[in-house]
Coordinates of C-alpha atoms in Angstrom, one line a residue:
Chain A
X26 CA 0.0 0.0 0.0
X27 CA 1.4 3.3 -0.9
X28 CA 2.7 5.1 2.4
X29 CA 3.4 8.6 1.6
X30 CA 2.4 11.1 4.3
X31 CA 1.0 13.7 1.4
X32 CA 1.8 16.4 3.8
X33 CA 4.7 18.4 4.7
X34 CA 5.9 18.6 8.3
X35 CA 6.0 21.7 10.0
X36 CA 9.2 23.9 9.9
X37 CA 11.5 25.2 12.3
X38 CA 11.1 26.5 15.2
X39 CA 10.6 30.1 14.3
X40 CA 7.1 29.3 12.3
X41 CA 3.8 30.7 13.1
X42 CA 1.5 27.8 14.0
X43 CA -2.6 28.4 12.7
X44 CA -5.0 26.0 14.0
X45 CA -8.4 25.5 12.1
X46 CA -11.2 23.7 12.4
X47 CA -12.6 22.1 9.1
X48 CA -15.5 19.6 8.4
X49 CA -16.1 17.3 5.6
X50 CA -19.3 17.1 4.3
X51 CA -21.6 15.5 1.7
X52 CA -23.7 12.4 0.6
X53 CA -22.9 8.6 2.1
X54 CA -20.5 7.3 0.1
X55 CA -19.0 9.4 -2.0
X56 CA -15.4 9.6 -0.3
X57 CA -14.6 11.7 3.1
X58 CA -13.0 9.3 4.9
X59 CA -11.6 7.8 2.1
X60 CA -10.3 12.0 0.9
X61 CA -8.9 12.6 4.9
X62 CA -7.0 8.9 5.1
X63 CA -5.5 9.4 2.0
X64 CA -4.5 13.8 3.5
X65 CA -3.4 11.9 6.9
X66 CA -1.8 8.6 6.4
X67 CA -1.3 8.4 2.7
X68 CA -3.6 5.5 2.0
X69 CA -6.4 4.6 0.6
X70 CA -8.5 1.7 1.1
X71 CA -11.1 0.1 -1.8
X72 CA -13.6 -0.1 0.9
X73 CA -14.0 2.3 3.7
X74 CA -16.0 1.6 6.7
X75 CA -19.4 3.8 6.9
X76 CA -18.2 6.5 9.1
X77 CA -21.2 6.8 12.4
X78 CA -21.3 9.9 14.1
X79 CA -18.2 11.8 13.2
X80 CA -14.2 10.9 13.4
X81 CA -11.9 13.2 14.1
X82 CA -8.2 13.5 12.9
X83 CA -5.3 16.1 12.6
X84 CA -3.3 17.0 9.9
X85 CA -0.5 19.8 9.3
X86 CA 0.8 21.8 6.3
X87 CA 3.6 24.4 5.9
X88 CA 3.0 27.2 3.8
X89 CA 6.0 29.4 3.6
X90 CA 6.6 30.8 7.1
X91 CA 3.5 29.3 9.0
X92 CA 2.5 25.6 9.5
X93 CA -1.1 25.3 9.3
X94 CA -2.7 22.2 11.8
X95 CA -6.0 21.4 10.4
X96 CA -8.0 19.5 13.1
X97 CA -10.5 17.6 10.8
X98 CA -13.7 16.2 11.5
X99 CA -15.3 13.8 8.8
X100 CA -19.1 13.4 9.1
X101 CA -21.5 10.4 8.8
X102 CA -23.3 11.2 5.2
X103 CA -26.4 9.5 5.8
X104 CA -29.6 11.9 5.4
X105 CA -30.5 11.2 9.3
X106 CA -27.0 12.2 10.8
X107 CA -28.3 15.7 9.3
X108 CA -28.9 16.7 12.2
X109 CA -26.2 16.1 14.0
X110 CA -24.0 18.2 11.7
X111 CA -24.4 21.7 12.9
X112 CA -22.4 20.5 16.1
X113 CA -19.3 19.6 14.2
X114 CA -19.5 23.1 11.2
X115 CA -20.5 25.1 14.3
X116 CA -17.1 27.4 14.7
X117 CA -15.3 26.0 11.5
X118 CA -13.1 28.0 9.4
X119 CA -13.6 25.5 6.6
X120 CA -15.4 23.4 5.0
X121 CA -15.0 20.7 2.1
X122 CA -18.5 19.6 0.5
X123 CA -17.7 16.2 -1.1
X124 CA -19.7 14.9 -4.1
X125 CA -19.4 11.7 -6.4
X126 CA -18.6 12.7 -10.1
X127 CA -20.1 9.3 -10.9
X128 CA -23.8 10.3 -9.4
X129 CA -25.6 13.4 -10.0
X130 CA -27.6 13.1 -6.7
X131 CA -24.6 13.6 -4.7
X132 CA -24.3 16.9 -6.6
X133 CA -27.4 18.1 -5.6
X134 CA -26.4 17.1 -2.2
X135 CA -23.5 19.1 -2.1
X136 CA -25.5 22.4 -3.3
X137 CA -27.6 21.6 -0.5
X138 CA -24.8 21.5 2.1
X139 CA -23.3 24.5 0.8
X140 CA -26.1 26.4 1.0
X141 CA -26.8 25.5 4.7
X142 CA -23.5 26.3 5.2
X143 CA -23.7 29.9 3.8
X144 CA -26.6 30.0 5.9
X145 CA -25.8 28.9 9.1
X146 CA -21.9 28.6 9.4
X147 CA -19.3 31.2 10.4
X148 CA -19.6 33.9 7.7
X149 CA -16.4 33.9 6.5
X150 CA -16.1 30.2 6.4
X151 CA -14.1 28.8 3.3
X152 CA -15.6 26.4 1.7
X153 CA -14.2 23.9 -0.8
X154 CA -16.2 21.8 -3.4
X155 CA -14.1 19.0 -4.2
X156 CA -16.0 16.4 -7.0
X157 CA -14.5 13.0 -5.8
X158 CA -13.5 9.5 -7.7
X159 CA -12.4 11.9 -10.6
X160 CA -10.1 8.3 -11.7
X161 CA -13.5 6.8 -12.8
X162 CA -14.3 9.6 -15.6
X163 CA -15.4 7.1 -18.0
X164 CA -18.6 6.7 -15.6
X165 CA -18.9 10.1 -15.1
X166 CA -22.8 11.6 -14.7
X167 CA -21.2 15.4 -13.3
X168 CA -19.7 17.8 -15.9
X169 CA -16.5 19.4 -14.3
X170 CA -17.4 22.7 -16.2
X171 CA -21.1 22.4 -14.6
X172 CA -19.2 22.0 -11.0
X173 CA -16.7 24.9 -12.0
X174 CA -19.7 27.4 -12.7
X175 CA -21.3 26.5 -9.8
X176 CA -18.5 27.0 -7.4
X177 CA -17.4 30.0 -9.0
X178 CA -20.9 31.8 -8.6
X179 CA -20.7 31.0 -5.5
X180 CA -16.9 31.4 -4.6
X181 CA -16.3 28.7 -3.4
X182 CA -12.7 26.5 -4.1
X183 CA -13.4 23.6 -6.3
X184 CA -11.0 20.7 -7.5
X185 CA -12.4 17.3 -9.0
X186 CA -10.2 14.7 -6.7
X187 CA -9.1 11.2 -6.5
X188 CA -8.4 9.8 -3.2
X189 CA -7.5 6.4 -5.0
X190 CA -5.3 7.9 -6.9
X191 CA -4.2 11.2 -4.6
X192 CA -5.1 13.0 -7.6
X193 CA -5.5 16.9 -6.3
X194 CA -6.2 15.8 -2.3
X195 CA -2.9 17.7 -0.9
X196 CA -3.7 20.2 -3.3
X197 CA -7.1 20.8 -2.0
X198 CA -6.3 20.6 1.5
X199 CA -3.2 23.4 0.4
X200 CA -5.7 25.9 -1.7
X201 CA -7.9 25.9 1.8
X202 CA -4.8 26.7 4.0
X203 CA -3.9 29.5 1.3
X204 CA -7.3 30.9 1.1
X205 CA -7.5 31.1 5.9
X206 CA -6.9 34.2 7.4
X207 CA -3.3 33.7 8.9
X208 CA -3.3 37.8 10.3
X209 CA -2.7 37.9 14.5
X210 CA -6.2 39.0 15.5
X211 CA -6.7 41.4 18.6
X212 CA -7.2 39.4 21.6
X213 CA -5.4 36.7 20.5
X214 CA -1.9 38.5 20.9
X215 CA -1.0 36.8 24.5
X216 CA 1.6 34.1 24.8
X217 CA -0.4 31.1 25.0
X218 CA -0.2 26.6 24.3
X219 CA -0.8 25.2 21.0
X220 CA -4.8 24.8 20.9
X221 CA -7.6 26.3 23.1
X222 CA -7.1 26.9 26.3
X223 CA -9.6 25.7 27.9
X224 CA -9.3 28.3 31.5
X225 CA -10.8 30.5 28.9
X226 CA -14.7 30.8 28.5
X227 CA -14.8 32.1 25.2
X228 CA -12.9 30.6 22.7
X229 CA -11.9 33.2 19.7
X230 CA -13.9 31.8 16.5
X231 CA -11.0 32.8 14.1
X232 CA -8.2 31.4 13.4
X233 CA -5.5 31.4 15.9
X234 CA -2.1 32.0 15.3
X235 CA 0.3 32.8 17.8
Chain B
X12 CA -1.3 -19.5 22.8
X13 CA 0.1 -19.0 19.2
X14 CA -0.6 -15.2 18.0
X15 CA -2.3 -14.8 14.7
X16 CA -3.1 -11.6 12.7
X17 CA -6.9 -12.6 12.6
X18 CA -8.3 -12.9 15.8
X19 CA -11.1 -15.7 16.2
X20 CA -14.2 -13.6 15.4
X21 CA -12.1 -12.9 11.9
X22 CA -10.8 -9.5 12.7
X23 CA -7.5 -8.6 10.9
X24 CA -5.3 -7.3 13.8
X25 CA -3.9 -3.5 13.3
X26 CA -0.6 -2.8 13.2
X27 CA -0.7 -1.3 16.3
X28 CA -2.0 -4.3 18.4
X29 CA -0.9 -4.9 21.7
X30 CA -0.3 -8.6 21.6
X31 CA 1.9 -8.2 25.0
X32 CA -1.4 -6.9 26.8
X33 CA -3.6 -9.6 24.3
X34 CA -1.3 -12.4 25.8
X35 CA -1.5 -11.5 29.4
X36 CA -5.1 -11.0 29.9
X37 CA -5.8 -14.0 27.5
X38 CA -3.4 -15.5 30.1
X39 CA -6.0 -15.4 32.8
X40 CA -9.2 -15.2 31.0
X41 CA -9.0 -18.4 29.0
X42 CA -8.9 -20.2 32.8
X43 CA -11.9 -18.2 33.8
X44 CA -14.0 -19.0 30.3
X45 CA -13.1 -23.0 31.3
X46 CA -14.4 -22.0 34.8
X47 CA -17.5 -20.6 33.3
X48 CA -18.1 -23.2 31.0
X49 CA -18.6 -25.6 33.5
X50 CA -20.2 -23.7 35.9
X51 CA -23.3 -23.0 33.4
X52 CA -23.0 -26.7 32.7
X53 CA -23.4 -28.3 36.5
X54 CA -24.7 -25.6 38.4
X55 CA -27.3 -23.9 36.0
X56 CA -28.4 -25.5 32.7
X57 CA -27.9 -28.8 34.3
X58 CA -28.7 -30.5 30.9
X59 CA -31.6 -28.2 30.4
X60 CA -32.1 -25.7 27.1
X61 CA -34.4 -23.3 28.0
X62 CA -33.4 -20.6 31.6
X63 CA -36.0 -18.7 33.5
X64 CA -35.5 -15.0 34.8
X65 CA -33.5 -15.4 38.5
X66 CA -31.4 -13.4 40.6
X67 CA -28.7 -16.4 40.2
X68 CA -29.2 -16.3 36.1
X69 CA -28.6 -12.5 36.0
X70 CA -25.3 -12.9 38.2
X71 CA -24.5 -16.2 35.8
X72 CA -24.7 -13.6 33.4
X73 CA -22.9 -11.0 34.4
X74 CA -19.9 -13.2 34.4
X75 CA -20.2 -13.9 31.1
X76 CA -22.1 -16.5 28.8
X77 CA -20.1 -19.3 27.7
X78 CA -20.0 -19.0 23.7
X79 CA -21.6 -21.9 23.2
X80 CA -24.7 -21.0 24.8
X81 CA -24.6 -17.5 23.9
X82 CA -27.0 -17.1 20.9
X83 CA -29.7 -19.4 22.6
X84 CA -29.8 -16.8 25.8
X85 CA -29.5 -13.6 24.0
X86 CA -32.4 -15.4 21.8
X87 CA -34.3 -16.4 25.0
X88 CA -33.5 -13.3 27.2
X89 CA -34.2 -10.8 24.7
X90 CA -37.8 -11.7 23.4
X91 CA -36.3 -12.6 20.3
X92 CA -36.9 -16.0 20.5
X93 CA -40.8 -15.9 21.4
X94 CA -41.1 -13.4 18.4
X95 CA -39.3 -15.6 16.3
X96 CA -41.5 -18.6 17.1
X97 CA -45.1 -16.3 16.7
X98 CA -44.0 -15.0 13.4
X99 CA -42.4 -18.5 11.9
X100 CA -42.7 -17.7 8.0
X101 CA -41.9 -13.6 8.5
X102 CA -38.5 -13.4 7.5
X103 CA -38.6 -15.8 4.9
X104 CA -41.9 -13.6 3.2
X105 CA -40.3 -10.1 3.9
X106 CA -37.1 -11.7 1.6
X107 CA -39.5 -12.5 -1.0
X108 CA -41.6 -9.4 -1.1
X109 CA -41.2 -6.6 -3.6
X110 CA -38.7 -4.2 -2.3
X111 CA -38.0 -0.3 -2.3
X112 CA -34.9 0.2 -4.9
X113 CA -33.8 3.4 -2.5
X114 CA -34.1 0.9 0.5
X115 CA -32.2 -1.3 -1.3
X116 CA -29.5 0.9 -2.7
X117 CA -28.7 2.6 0.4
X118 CA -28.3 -1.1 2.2
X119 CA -26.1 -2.2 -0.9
X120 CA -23.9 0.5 -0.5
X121 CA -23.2 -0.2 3.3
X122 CA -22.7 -4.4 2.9
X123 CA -18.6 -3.9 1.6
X124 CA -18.1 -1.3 4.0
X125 CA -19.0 -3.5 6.7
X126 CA -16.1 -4.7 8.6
X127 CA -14.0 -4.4 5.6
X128 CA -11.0 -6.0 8.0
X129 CA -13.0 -9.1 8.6
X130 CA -12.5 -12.1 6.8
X131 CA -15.5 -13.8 6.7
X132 CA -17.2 -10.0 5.2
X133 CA -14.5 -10.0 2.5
X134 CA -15.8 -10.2 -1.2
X135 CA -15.9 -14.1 -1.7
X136 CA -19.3 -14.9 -2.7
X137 CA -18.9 -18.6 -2.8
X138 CA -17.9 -19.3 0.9
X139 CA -20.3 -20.6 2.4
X140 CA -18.5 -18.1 5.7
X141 CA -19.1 -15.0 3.6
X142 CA -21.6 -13.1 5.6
X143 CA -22.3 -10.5 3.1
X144 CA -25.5 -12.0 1.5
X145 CA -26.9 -12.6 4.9
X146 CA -26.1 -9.6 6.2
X147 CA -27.9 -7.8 3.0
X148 CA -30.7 -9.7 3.7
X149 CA -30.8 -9.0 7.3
X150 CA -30.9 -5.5 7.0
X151 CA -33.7 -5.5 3.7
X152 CA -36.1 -7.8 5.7
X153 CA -35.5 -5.1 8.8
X154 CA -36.3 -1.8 7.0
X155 CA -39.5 -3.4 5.1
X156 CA -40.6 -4.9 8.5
X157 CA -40.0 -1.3 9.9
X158 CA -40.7 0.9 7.4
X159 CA -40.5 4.3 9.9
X160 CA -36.9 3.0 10.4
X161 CA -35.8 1.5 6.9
X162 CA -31.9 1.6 7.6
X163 CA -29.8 3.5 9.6
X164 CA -25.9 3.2 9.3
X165 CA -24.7 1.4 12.4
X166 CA -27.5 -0.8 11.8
X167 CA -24.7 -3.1 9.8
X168 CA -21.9 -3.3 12.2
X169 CA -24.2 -4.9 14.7
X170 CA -26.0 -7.0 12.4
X171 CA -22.5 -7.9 11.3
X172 CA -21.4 -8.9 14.8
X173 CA -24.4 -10.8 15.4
X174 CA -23.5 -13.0 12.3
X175 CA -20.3 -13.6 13.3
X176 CA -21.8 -14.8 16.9
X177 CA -25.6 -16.1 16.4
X178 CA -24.8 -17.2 12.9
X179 CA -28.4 -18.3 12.0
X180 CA -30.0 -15.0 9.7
X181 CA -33.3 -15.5 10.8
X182 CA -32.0 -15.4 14.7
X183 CA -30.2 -12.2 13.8
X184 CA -33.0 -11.0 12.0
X185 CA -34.9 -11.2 15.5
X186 CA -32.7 -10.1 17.7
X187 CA -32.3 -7.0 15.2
X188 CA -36.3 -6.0 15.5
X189 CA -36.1 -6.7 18.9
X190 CA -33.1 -4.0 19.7
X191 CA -34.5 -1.5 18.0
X192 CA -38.2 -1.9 18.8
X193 CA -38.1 -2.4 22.3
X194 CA -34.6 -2.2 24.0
X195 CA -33.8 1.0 21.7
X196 CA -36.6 2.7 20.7
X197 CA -36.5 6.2 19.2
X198 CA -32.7 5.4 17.9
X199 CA -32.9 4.7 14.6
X200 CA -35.5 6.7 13.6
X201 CA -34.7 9.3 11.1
X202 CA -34.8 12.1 13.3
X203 CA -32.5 10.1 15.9
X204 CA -34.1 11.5 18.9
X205 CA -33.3 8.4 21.0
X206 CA -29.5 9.1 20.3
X207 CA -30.2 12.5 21.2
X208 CA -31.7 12.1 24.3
X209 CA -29.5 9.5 25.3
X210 CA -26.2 11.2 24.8
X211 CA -27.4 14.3 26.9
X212 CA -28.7 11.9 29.4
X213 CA -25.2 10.5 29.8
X214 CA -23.8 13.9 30.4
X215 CA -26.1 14.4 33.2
X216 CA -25.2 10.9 34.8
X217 CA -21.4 12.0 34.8
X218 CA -22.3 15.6 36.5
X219 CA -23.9 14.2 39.0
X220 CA -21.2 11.3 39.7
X221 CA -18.0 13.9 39.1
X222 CA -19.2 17.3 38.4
X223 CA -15.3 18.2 37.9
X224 CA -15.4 15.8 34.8
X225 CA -18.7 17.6 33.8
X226 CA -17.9 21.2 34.7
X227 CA -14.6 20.0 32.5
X228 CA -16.1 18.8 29.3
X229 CA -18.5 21.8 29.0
X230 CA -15.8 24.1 29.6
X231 CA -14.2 22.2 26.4
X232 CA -16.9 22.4 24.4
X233 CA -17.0 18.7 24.1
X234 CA -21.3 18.3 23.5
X235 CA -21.6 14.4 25.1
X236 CA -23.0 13.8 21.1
X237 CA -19.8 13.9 19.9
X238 CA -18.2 11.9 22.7
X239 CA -20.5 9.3 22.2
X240 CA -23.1 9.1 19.3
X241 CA -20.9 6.0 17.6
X242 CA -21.3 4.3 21.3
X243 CA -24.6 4.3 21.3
X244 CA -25.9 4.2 17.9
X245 CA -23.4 1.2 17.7
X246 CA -24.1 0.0 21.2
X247 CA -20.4 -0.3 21.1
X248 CA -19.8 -2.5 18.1
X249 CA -16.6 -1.4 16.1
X250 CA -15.7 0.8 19.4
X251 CA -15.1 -1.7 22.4
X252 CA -12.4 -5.1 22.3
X253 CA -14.8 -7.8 20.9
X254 CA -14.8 -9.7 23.8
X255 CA -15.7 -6.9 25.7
X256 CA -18.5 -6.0 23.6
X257 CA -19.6 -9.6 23.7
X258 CA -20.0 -9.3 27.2
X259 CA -21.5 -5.8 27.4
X260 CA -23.8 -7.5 24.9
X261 CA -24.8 -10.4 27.5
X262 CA -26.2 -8.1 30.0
X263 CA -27.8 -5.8 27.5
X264 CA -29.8 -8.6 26.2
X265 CA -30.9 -9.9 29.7
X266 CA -30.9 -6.3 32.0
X267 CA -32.0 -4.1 29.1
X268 CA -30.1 -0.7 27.7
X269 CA -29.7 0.3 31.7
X270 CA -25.9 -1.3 30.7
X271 CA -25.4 1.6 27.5
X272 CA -25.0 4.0 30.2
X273 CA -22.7 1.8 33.0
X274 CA -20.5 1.1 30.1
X275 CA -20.2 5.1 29.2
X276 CA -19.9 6.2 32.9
X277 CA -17.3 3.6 33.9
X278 CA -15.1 4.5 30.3
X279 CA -15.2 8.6 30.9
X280 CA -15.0 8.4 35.1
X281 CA -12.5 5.6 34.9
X282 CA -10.5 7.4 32.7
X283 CA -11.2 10.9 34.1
X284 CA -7.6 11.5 35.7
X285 CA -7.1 11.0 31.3
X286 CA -9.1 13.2 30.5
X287 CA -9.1 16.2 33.0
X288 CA -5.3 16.4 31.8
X289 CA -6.1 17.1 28.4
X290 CA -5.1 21.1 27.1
X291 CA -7.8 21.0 24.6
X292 CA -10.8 19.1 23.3
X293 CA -8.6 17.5 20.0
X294 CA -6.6 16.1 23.0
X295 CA -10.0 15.0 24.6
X296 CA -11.1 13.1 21.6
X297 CA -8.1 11.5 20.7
X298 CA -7.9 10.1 24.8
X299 CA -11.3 9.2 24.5
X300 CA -10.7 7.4 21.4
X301 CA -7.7 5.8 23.1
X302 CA -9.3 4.4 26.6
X303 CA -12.3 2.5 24.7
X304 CA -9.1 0.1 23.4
X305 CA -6.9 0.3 26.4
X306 CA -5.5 -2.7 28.3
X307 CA -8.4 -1.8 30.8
X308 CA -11.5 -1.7 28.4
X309 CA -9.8 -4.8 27.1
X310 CA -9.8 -6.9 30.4
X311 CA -13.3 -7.5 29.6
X312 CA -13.7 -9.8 33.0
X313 CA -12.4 -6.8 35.3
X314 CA -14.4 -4.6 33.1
X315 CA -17.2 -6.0 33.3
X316 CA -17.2 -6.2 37.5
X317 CA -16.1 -2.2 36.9
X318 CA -19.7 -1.5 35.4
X319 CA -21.6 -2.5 38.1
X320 CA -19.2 -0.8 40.8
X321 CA -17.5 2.5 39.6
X322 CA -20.9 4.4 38.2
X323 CA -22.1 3.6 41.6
X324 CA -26.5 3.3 42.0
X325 CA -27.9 3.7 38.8
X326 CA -32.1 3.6 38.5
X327 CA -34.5 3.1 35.8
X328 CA -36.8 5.5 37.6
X329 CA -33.3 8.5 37.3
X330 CA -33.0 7.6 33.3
X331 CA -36.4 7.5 33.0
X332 CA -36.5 11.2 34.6
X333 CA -33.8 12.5 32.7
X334 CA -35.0 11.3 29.3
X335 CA -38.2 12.6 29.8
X336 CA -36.7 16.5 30.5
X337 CA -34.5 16.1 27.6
X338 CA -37.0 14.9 25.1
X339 CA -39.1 18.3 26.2
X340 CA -36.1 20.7 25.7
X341 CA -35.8 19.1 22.3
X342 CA -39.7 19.3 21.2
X343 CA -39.0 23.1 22.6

C-alpha cells in the first residue's frame, strides 16, 4: 500500500502555528473518509468503513513561514445524521463539501450542504467543493465545467479529486490553508499553548495564530 | 497461545495491536472461560435448554455466557426468540416481497463497507463463511418490517457482529427487530431523537457522579453527542475489544439498555484523571478514542465487575426522569 504522508511537516522553530477547524461534508458514500485517510496517512483503502457519528483526525501543512494544523472532523453522510452536523460546522473556518462525479444526486447534495452552510456557518467560512472519484471519468454523470460554474458563482474553491489515486487531495487541502486568514487578530496577541485553552470561556472563533 | 493476525471472530489485527497486553489478559481469561463453561454446565443448565428469569441467572450472566450457549440466551432473554416462534414464516416472506430500490441501494452500499477488515465479510461470494449476502438480507427484511426506520448506518456493524456470533440469519433478524423496537426505541428513527436524548442523558449521569469531569467537558466544548453518538448508535460494536462487547452484549440482552449508560460512565470516570489532563478538546477526543481500546476496556472480566461498581447506583426511575426532561427541551 502506498505510504506517503501527502503532507509536509511543519518547519522550524521560528514558524507561526494556525490551528483551524474544518468539516467534511456531503452524501454517504461518496469519499470523506476515504479524501482525509489518503491527507493523513497516505492511504487509501477500496472499501472504507461507513463513518457513524463523526471521526476526528489532525493533519498539518507548511505554507511558507506558517505551519497550518488542520484539526479535521469527517461526518457520517447519511440523510438522518443531518442533524447532527451543525455541532461539528459550528465554529469551522472550513469546510470541504464532497460529491461523487459518478452520481448526480450527490451533486445536488453538495449544493444543499453549501447552502446550509452559507446559511448557518461562520460567515467567513471557506468552503471547498471537491468532485470525488475523478479516476472513474469514464462513468462520469457530473460535468467538471457544470461543477466549476457552480462554485465559482458561489466562490467557493473547487477541485475534482481522487483519493485512490491522490489525484489533487494535498492540493485541496493546500488551496484551503492559502485561502484562511493567517493575520494575529486582537485578543489573541498573548503568549499562550498550542490549541484552546480551555481556562478560557470564550474561545476566539477565528483562526489562531500565535 | 500462538498469536495470529486474525483474531477468532475474523478481525484482521492492526498494526498497532498490543499482543503483550492480548497475551497477558488471555493468560488469565481463558482459565476463567473454562471455569464458566462448567459452571453454566453443573450448576445452571444442568442439561436443560431453556433458563428462567432469576437473581442467580442475571449474576450467571454477568460473568459472562459461555459462547456456546450464547445465541440461545440472547435469543431467550431478549424476546427474540418468542417473536421468532409467533412469526415462523416472517423473514422468509419479507425476503421475497417486492422491495424499495432506494431501501435497497442505500443497504447495498453499506454491505462492503461493513467490517472491511473481517475475513468472513470479504468479497468471496462462494464461501459458504461469507456473511455479506446474509447480512444484506438481514438488513432489507429489517427496514421493510420497519418501514418508519428503513436503515440507519450502524444498523450493519451490529447486524455484522451478530452473524459472526448467532450465525443463523433469521436469529439475527430477530434479535435485530427486537433492539431496536423495544430495547432501543426512538434510535434509529430518522430524526435520531433516542441518540439525542440519550447522549445528553449521559452527560447528566457523569455531572452528577464527578461534576469536575462535567464542569470539564463543557468548559471544552466537548457536546456528550460527539463523545458518544458511535457508542450508542453502535451500542459499542466497532468501538469496544470484541470480547468486551460480547460481554457488554450479554447483560444488554438480559438487563435491558440500563448497561449503555454503565458502560459510558465507567469508560469517561475511569479514565477521568485522562481526560481532566487534556489542554484542549482535540486532545479530549483523541484520549477518548484511546481508553475505549486500552488494556483496561480490554480486560473484559475486570471490566465487566467495573460497570456495576464504579458508576455507583444507577435507576431506571433516574433515566427515566432524565430522558423525559431532555426529550421536552428538544420538542421546545
Amino acid at each position: 500500500m502506498a505510504n506517503q504522508g501527502g503532507a509536509q511537516r511543519p518547519n522550524g522553530p521560528q514558524s507561526k502555528i494556525c490551528q483551524f477547524k474544518l468539516v467534511l461534508l456531503g452524501e454517504s458514500a461518496v469519499g470523506k473518509s476515504s479524501l482525509v485517510l489518503r491527507f493523513v496517512k497516505g492511504q487509501f483503502h477500496e472499501y472504507q468503513e461507513s463513518t457513524i457519528g463523526a471521526a476526528f483526525l489532525t493533519q498539518t501543512v507548511c505554507l511558507d513561514d506558517t505551519t497550518v494544523k488542520f484539526e479535521i472532523w469527517d461526518t457520517a453522510g447519511q440523510e438522518r445524521y443531518h442533524s447532527l452536523a451543525p455541532m461539528y460546522y459550528r465554529g469551522a473556518q472550513a469546510a470541504i463539501v464532497v460529491y461523487d462525479i459518478t452520481n448526480q444526486d450527490t451533486f445536488g447534495r453538495a449544493k444543499t450542504w453549501v447552502r446550509e452552510l452559507q446559511r448557518q456557518a461562520s460567515p467567513n467560512i471557506v468552503i471547498a467543493l471537491a468532485g470525488n472519484k475523478a479516476d472513474l471519468a469514464n462513468k462520469r454523470m457530473v460535468e467538471y465545467e457544470e461543477a466549476q460554474a457552480y462554485a465559482e458563482e458561489n466562490s467557493l474553491l473547487f477541485m475534482e479529486t481522487s483519493a485512490k489515486t491522490a489525484m489533487n487531495v494535498n492540493d485541496i487541502f493546500l488551496a484551503i490553508a492559502k485561502k484562511l486568514p493567517k493575520n494575529e487578530q486582537a485578543g489573541q496577541q498573548q503568549s499562550r499553548q498550542r490549541g484552546v485553552d480551555l481556562s478560557q470561556e470564550n474561545q476566539p472563533s477565528g483562526g489562531c495564530c500565535k | 497461545m500462538a498469536t495470529s493476525n486474525v483474531d477468532p471472530y475474523g478481525f484482521e489485527r492492526t498494526e498497532d495491536f498490543d499482543f503483550e497486553s492480548y497475551e497477558e489478559f488471555m493468560k488469565t481469561y481463558l482459565s476463567v472461560l473454562s471455569r464458566r463453561a462448567s459452571r453454566w454446565s453443573s450448576d445452571l443448565l444442568m442439561g436443560s435448554k431453556k433458563v428462567s428469569r432469576s437473581q442467580k441467572l442475571k449474576r450467571f450472566i454477568r460473568k459472562g455466557i459461555p459462547s456456546e450457549h450464547r445465541p440461545t440466551i440472547w435469543m431467550q432473554m431478549s424476546g427474540a426468540e418468542t417473536r421468532r416462534q409467533q412469526n415462523p414464516n416472517v423473514y422468509r416472506q419479507l425476503l421475497q416481497e417486492k422491495h424499495d430500490p432506494q431501501l435497497v441501494e442505500t443497504i447495498k452500499t453499506d454491505i462492503p463497507r461493513t467490517f472491511p477488515d473481517n475475513i468472513y465479510f470479504q468479497d468471496t461470494p462462494s464461501d459458504p463463511q461469507c456473511k455479506r449476502a446474509p447480512l444484506f438480507n438481514v438488513l432489507v427484511a429489517l427496514g421493510h418490517k420497519n418501514p418508519s426506520i428503513g436503515y440507519c448506518q450502524g444498523l450493519n456493524f451490529i447486524a455484522g457482529l451478530l452473524l459472526l456470533i448467532v450465525k443463523d440469519e433469521e436469529k439475527v433478524f430477530w434479535l435485530m427487530d427486537t433492539l431496536i423496537n423495544n430495547m432501543l426505541p426512538d434510535y434509529y428513527a430518522p430524526d435520531m431523537m433516542g441518540v439525542k436524548i440519550d447522549s445528553e442523558v449521559l452527560g447528566d449521569l457523569v455531572k452528577v457522579r464527578d461534576p469536575q469531569l462535567y464542569a470539564f467537558m463543557e468548559s471544552a466544548g466537548a457536546a456528550w453527542s460527539i463523545v458518544c453518538t458511535k457508542w450508542l448508535i453502535c451500542v459499542f460494536a466497532d468501538v469496544l475489544p470484541i470480547e468486551t462487547l460480547l460481554r457488554v452484549w450479554d447483560c444488554l440482552f438480559y438487563e435491558g439498555d440500563k448497561v449503555i449508560f454503565r458502560v459510558g460512565l465507567t469508560l469517561l470516570i475511569h479514565n477521568r484523571d485522562k481526560i481532566l489532563r487534556c489542554q484542549h478538546f482535540p486532545q479530549i477526543m483523541s484520549t477518548i478514542k484511546a481508553i475505549v481500546m486500552d488494556e483496561y476496556s480490554l480486560n473484559c472480566h475486570n471490566f465487566l465487575q467495573a460497570i456495576f461498581k464504579e458508576p455507583k447506583r444507577l435507576s431506571r426511575a433516574e433515566i427515566q426522569k432524565l430522558r423525559l426532561h431532555h426529550r421536552a427541551q428538544f420538542s421546545k
